[in-house]
mmCIF file of C-alpha atoms in Angstrom:
data_model
loop_
_atom_site.group_PDB
_atom_site.id
_atom_site.type_symbol
_atom_site.label_atom_id
_atom_site.label_comp_id
_atom_site.label_asym_id
_atom_site.label_seq_id
_atom_site.Cartn_x
_atom_site.Cartn_y
_atom_site.Cartn_z
ATOM 1 C CA GLY Z 1043 32.323 107.268 52.926
ATOM 2 C CA GLU Z 1044 31.085 110.393 54.632
ATOM 3 C CA ASN Z 1045 27.443 110.704 55.461
ATOM 4 C CA VAL Z 1046 25.758 113.942 56.453
ATOM 5 C CA GLU Z 1047 22.271 113.684 57.858
ATOM 6 C CA GLN Z 1048 20.109 116.768 58.085
ATOM 7 C CA HIS Z 1049 16.892 117.282 60.023
ATOM 8 C CA PRO Z 1050 14.193 118.290 59.693
ATOM 9 C CA SER Z 1051 13.488 118.061 55.980
ATOM 10 C CA THR Z 1052 10.765 120.715 56.262
ATOM 11 C CA LEU Z 1053 10.249 123.373 58.899
ATOM 12 C CA SER Z 1054 7.534 125.990 59.278
ATOM 13 C CA VAL Z 1055 7.816 128.769 61.835
ATOM 14 C CA GLN Z 1056 5.906 131.930 62.610
ATOM 15 C CA GLU Z 1057 7.615 135.179 61.766
ATOM 16 C CA GLY Z 1058 9.726 136.284 64.707
ATOM 17 C CA ASP Z 1059 10.239 132.781 66.063
ATOM 18 C CA SER Z 1060 13.523 130.901 65.974
ATOM 19 C CA ALA Z 1061 14.444 128.079 63.599
ATOM 20 C CA VAL Z 1062 16.975 125.349 64.277
ATOM 21 C CA ILE Z 1063 18.346 122.897 61.722
ATOM 22 C CA LYS Z 1064 20.603 120.050 62.781
ATOM 23 C CA CYS Z 1065 23.203 118.006 60.924
ATOM 24 C CA THR Z 1066 25.308 115.045 61.915
ATOM 25 C CA TYR Z 1067 28.374 113.750 60.119
ATOM 26 C CA SER Z 1068 30.362 110.554 60.249
ATOM 27 C CA ASP Z 1069 33.924 111.437 59.150
ATOM 28 C CA SER Z 1070 35.923 112.459 62.213
ATOM 29 C CA ALA Z 1071 38.447 114.134 59.892
ATOM 30 C CA SER Z 1072 35.877 116.675 58.680
ATOM 31 C CA ASN Z 1073 36.977 120.103 59.864
ATOM 32 C CA TYR Z 1074 34.969 122.662 57.889
ATOM 33 C CA PHE Z 1075 31.204 123.026 58.004
ATOM 34 C CA PRO Z 1076 29.479 125.558 55.743
ATOM 35 C CA TRP Z 1077 25.781 126.344 55.538
ATOM 36 C CA TYR Z 1078 24.171 127.353 52.268
ATOM 37 C CA LYS Z 1079 20.833 129.025 51.626
ATOM 38 C CA GLN Z 1080 19.149 128.403 48.296
ATOM 39 C CA GLU Z 1081 16.084 130.358 47.269
ATOM 40 C CA LEU Z 1082 13.839 128.931 44.595
ATOM 41 C CA GLY Z 1083 15.526 129.093 41.202
ATOM 42 C CA LYS Z 1084 18.688 130.670 42.581
ATOM 43 C CA ARG Z 1085 22.207 129.618 43.416
ATOM 44 C CA PRO Z 1086 23.270 128.247 46.809
ATOM 45 C CA GLN Z 1087 24.729 131.097 48.852
ATOM 46 C CA LEU Z 1088 27.077 130.663 51.768
ATOM 47 C CA ILE Z 1089 25.477 132.194 54.848
ATOM 48 C CA ILE Z 1090 27.819 131.058 57.590
ATOM 49 C CA ASP Z 1091 30.553 128.526 58.180
ATOM 50 C CA ILE Z 1092 32.477 127.127 61.092
ATOM 51 C CA ARG Z 1093 35.826 125.434 61.420
ATOM 52 C CA SER Z 1094 36.622 122.668 63.838
ATOM 53 C CA ASN Z 1095 38.737 124.820 66.120
ATOM 54 C CA VAL Z 1096 35.705 126.795 67.362
ATOM 55 C CA GLY Z 1097 32.460 125.712 68.937
ATOM 56 C CA GLU Z 1098 30.199 128.579 67.952
ATOM 57 C CA LYS Z 1099 30.025 131.407 65.459
ATOM 58 C CA LYS Z 1100 27.453 134.145 65.157
ATOM 59 C CA ASP Z 1101 26.572 136.649 62.457
ATOM 60 C CA GLN Z 1102 23.637 138.889 63.350
ATOM 61 C CA ARG Z 1103 20.528 136.658 63.433
ATOM 62 C CA ILE Z 1104 22.372 133.541 62.329
ATOM 63 C CA ALA Z 1105 24.547 131.295 64.473
ATOM 64 C CA VAL Z 1106 26.165 127.919 64.046
ATOM 65 C CA THR Z 1107 27.263 125.583 66.816
ATOM 66 C CA LEU Z 1108 29.590 122.616 66.474
ATOM 67 C CA ASN Z 1109 30.019 119.645 68.767
ATOM 68 C CA LYS Z 1110 32.995 117.694 67.453
ATOM 69 C CA THR Z 1111 32.733 114.975 70.053
ATOM 70 C CA ALA Z 1112 29.155 114.189 69.090
ATOM 71 C CA LYS Z 1113 29.807 115.010 65.397
ATOM 72 C CA HIS Z 1114 26.913 117.346 64.994
ATOM 73 C CA PHE Z 1115 26.434 120.964 64.102
ATOM 74 C CA SER Z 1116 23.382 123.186 64.026
ATOM 75 C CA LEU Z 1117 22.135 126.338 62.364
ATOM 76 C CA HIS Z 1118 20.138 128.757 64.487
ATOM 77 C CA ILE Z 1119 18.124 131.581 62.964
ATOM 78 C CA THR Z 1120 16.540 134.002 65.402
ATOM 79 C CA GLU Z 1121 13.762 136.548 64.761
ATOM 80 C CA THR Z 1122 12.893 134.840 61.509
ATOM 81 C CA GLN Z 1123 11.550 136.898 58.624
ATOM 82 C CA PRO Z 1124 9.634 135.823 55.492
ATOM 83 C CA GLU Z 1125 12.754 136.392 53.399
ATOM 84 C CA ASP Z 1126 14.465 133.630 55.381
ATOM 85 C CA SER Z 1127 12.184 131.170 53.574
ATOM 86 C CA ALA Z 1128 14.434 128.956 51.444
ATOM 87 C CA VAL Z 1129 16.121 125.566 51.361
ATOM 88 C CA TYR Z 1130 19.112 125.323 53.675
ATOM 89 C CA PHE Z 1131 21.921 122.836 53.106
ATOM 90 C CA CYS Z 1132 24.599 121.926 55.584
ATOM 91 C CA ALA Z 1133 27.892 120.466 54.409
ATOM 92 C CA ALA Z 1134 30.994 118.857 55.858
ATOM 93 C CA SER Z 1135 34.467 118.760 54.360
ATOM 94 C CA PHE Z 1136 35.813 115.488 53.053
ATOM 95 C CA LYS Z 1137 39.339 114.608 54.054
ATOM 96 C CA THR Z 1138 40.778 113.690 50.675
ATOM 97 C CA GLY Z 1139 40.103 116.680 48.501
ATOM 98 C CA ASN Z 1140 38.227 119.845 47.744
ATOM 99 C CA GLN Z 1141 34.937 118.140 48.414
ATOM 100 C CA PHE Z 1142 31.955 118.741 50.576
ATOM 101 C CA TYR Z 1143 29.368 116.253 51.613
ATOM 102 C CA PHE Z 1144 26.020 118.045 51.509
ATOM 103 C CA GLY Z 1145 23.112 117.282 53.751
ATOM 104 C CA THR Z 1146 19.749 116.529 52.175
ATOM 105 C CA GLY Z 1147 18.385 120.013 52.774
ATOM 106 C CA THR Z 1148 15.747 121.661 54.931
ATOM 107 C CA SER Z 1149 12.895 123.604 53.374
ATOM 108 C CA LEU Z 1150 12.183 126.484 55.761
ATOM 109 C CA THR Z 1151 8.951 128.436 55.502
ATOM 110 C CA VAL Z 1152 8.466 131.549 57.625
ATOM 111 C CA ILE Z 1153 4.791 132.363 57.963
ATOM 112 C CA PRO Z 1154 4.026 136.093 58.152
ATOM 113 C CA ASP U 1320 34.501 141.142 41.366
ATOM 114 C CA THR U 1321 33.080 138.520 43.703
ATOM 115 C CA GLU U 1322 30.928 136.648 41.255
ATOM 116 C CA VAL U 1323 30.928 133.401 39.388
ATOM 117 C CA THR U 1324 29.089 133.723 36.088
ATOM 118 C CA GLN U 1325 27.610 130.988 33.956
ATOM 119 C CA THR U 1326 26.226 130.873 30.432
ATOM 120 C CA PRO U 1327 23.738 130.079 29.145
ATOM 121 C CA LYS U 1328 21.060 130.452 31.821
ATOM 122 C CA HIS U 1329 18.819 127.960 30.095
ATOM 123 C CA LEU U 1330 19.568 125.277 27.532
ATOM 124 C CA VAL U 1331 17.304 122.850 25.739
ATOM 125 C CA MET U 1332 19.025 120.190 23.713
ATOM 126 C CA GLY U 1333 18.195 116.989 21.955
ATOM 127 C CA MET U 1334 19.877 113.715 22.730
ATOM 128 C CA THR U 1335 22.042 113.908 19.626
ATOM 129 C CA ASN U 1336 23.198 117.497 20.126
ATOM 130 C CA LYS U 1337 26.571 118.741 21.280
ATOM 131 C CA LYS U 1338 26.593 121.803 23.504
ATOM 132 C CA SER U 1339 28.844 123.457 26.067
ATOM 133 C CA LEU U 1340 28.273 125.164 29.385
ATOM 134 C CA LYS U 1341 30.604 127.963 30.393
ATOM 135 C CA CYS U 1342 31.720 129.285 33.749
ATOM 136 C CA GLU U 1343 33.945 132.238 34.572
ATOM 137 C CA GLN U 1344 35.355 133.794 37.724
ATOM 138 C CA HIS U 1345 37.756 136.683 38.263
ATOM 139 C CA MET U 1346 38.399 136.260 41.964
ATOM 140 C CA GLY U 1347 41.788 134.620 41.464
ATOM 141 C CA HIS U 1348 40.432 131.329 42.709
ATOM 142 C CA ARG U 1349 42.456 128.258 41.752
ATOM 143 C CA ALA U 1350 39.838 125.566 42.321
ATOM 144 C CA MET U 1351 36.737 125.248 40.154
ATOM 145 C CA TYR U 1352 33.891 122.781 40.369
ATOM 146 C CA TRP U 1353 30.966 121.395 38.426
ATOM 147 C CA TYR U 1354 27.887 120.232 40.331
ATOM 148 C CA LYS U 1355 24.612 118.741 39.156
ATOM 149 C CA GLN U 1356 21.482 119.551 41.114
ATOM 150 C CA LYS U 1357 18.093 117.930 40.739
ATOM 151 C CA ALA U 1358 14.990 119.607 42.118
ATOM 152 C CA LYS U 1359 14.749 119.570 45.916
ATOM 153 C CA LYS U 1360 18.079 117.737 46.196
ATOM 154 C CA PRO U 1361 21.531 118.863 47.293
ATOM 155 C CA PRO U 1362 24.229 119.624 44.725
ATOM 156 C CA GLU U 1363 26.128 116.532 43.577
ATOM 157 C CA LEU U 1364 29.799 117.007 42.832
ATOM 158 C CA MET U 1365 30.844 116.036 39.309
ATOM 159 C CA PHE U 1366 34.352 117.412 38.717
ATOM 160 C CA VAL U 1367 37.009 119.428 40.530
ATOM 161 C CA TYR U 1368 39.843 121.336 38.897
ATOM 162 C CA SER U 1369 42.728 122.468 41.043
ATOM 163 C CA TYR U 1370 45.297 124.774 39.450
ATOM 164 C CA GLU U 1371 43.828 123.944 36.030
ATOM 165 C CA LYS U 1372 44.279 120.211 36.482
ATOM 166 C CA LEU U 1373 41.435 117.762 36.901
ATOM 167 C CA SER U 1374 41.768 116.501 40.453
ATOM 168 C CA ILE U 1375 38.427 114.808 41.039
ATOM 169 C CA ASN U 1376 36.045 113.020 38.688
ATOM 170 C CA GLU U 1377 33.142 111.572 40.595
ATOM 171 C CA SER U 1378 32.603 108.686 38.172
ATOM 172 C CA VAL U 1379 30.737 110.929 35.779
ATOM 173 C CA PRO U 1380 29.652 109.384 32.444
ATOM 174 C CA SER U 1381 31.861 110.260 29.502
ATOM 175 C CA ARG U 1382 29.022 112.147 27.810
ATOM 176 C CA PHE U 1383 30.076 114.950 30.188
ATOM 177 C CA SER U 1384 33.528 116.286 29.389
ATOM 178 C CA PRO U 1385 35.069 119.082 31.474
ATOM 179 C CA GLU U 1386 37.705 121.491 30.298
ATOM 180 C CA CYS U 1387 39.665 124.196 32.095
ATOM 181 C CA PRO U 1388 41.309 126.438 29.461
ATOM 182 C CA ASN U 1389 42.786 128.765 32.087
ATOM 183 C CA SER U 1390 42.459 129.612 35.743
ATOM 184 C CA SER U 1391 39.380 131.794 35.179
ATOM 185 C CA LEU U 1392 37.375 129.595 32.850
ATOM 186 C CA LEU U 1393 35.676 126.253 33.156
ATOM 187 C CA ASN U 1394 33.657 124.506 30.468
ATOM 188 C CA LEU U 1395 31.453 121.449 30.470
ATOM 189 C CA HIS U 1396 31.009 119.824 27.064
ATOM 190 C CA LEU U 1397 27.834 117.829 26.597
ATOM 191 C CA HIS U 1398 27.227 115.118 24.021
ATOM 192 C CA ALA U 1399 24.596 112.430 23.606
ATOM 193 C CA LEU U 1400 22.844 113.282 26.838
ATOM 194 C CA GLN U 1401 19.853 111.441 28.229
ATOM 195 C CA PRO U 1402 16.590 112.956 29.482
ATOM 196 C CA GLU U 1403 17.611 112.028 33.044
ATOM 197 C CA ASP U 1404 20.542 114.427 32.685
ATOM 198 C CA SER U 1405 18.104 117.310 32.819
ATOM 199 C CA ALA U 1406 19.041 119.329 35.902
ATOM 200 C CA LEU U 1407 20.548 122.568 37.142
ATOM 201 C CA TYR U 1408 24.289 122.571 36.505
ATOM 202 C CA LEU U 1409 26.188 124.690 38.962
ATOM 203 C CA CYS U 1410 29.732 125.928 38.725
ATOM 204 C CA ALA U 1411 31.642 126.976 41.845
ATOM 205 C CA SER U 1412 35.075 128.269 42.707
ATOM 206 C CA SER U 1413 37.273 128.553 45.776
ATOM 207 C CA GLN U 1414 40.728 129.757 46.733
ATOM 208 C CA ASP U 1415 42.168 126.248 47.148
ATOM 209 C CA VAL U 1416 44.469 127.127 50.023
ATOM 210 C CA GLY U 1417 45.344 123.501 50.480
ATOM 211 C CA ARG U 1418 44.426 120.849 52.992
ATOM 212 C CA PRO U 1419 43.920 120.723 55.917
ATOM 213 C CA LEU U 1420 42.617 124.233 55.513
ATOM 214 C CA TRP U 1421 39.323 124.836 53.774
ATOM 215 C CA ASP U 1422 37.812 127.843 52.145
ATOM 216 C CA GLU U 1423 34.436 128.987 50.929
ATOM 217 C CA GLN U 1424 32.982 127.812 47.661
ATOM 218 C CA TYR U 1425 31.131 130.447 45.675
ATOM 219 C CA PHE U 1426 28.450 129.206 43.340
ATOM 220 C CA GLY U 1427 27.409 130.566 39.986
ATOM 221 C CA PRO U 1428 23.704 131.018 39.131
ATOM 222 C CA GLY U 1429 23.610 127.750 37.211
ATOM 223 C CA THR U 1430 22.459 126.580 33.806
ATOM 224 C CA ARG U 1431 19.028 124.984 33.680
ATOM 225 C CA LEU U 1432 19.455 122.112 31.223
ATOM 226 C CA THR U 1433 16.583 120.250 29.629
ATOM 227 C CA VAL U 1434 17.319 117.229 27.460
ATOM 228 C CA THR U 1435 14.498 116.263 25.093
#
């Protein structure tokens, strides 16, 4: 089955620095890659997604890059702020249905 | 309305109780999902309904019984649960535009379930 690996599991950065979270996937048929942010006690919220027909997508301070050949995709957050502190999950679509494989999550802490 | 709502927010139940979780969306989405999430872990898919029909059951024990009365509502009936079933239960919905296209899943706030 599909396997999505996510690294690092925890990440601490100083406010204003950049944060990068990386995921790799195994199913070459995966073609949709969302990123979710989950604050403590709250629901996962979609922050950005990318489809396999593009290599990069940007939305203000957040960007996602996709390398289909290498089967990895990354989340980049620039000019981090304390409110970016949360757990971030990557996901990859599964070929046979409305399913995502979620990565194991990255706990990001932005130190003021 | 771009929200998925869930009730109740919190639920404590004994192992012999029967209870139900409810989920509602008014975005016209045709796919609805139940996930289970343990602390510090990713959501685990339990069930998927597509156009009100159960399309995926991820080998979930029969003590969890989903129901989709109409395209806006999704229920999860609980019976004879175990303490290890304590978790955050998340509902989600999406357009279901059909493979190979994909669309965003929107999550509800979840029901925090404790089984005693």
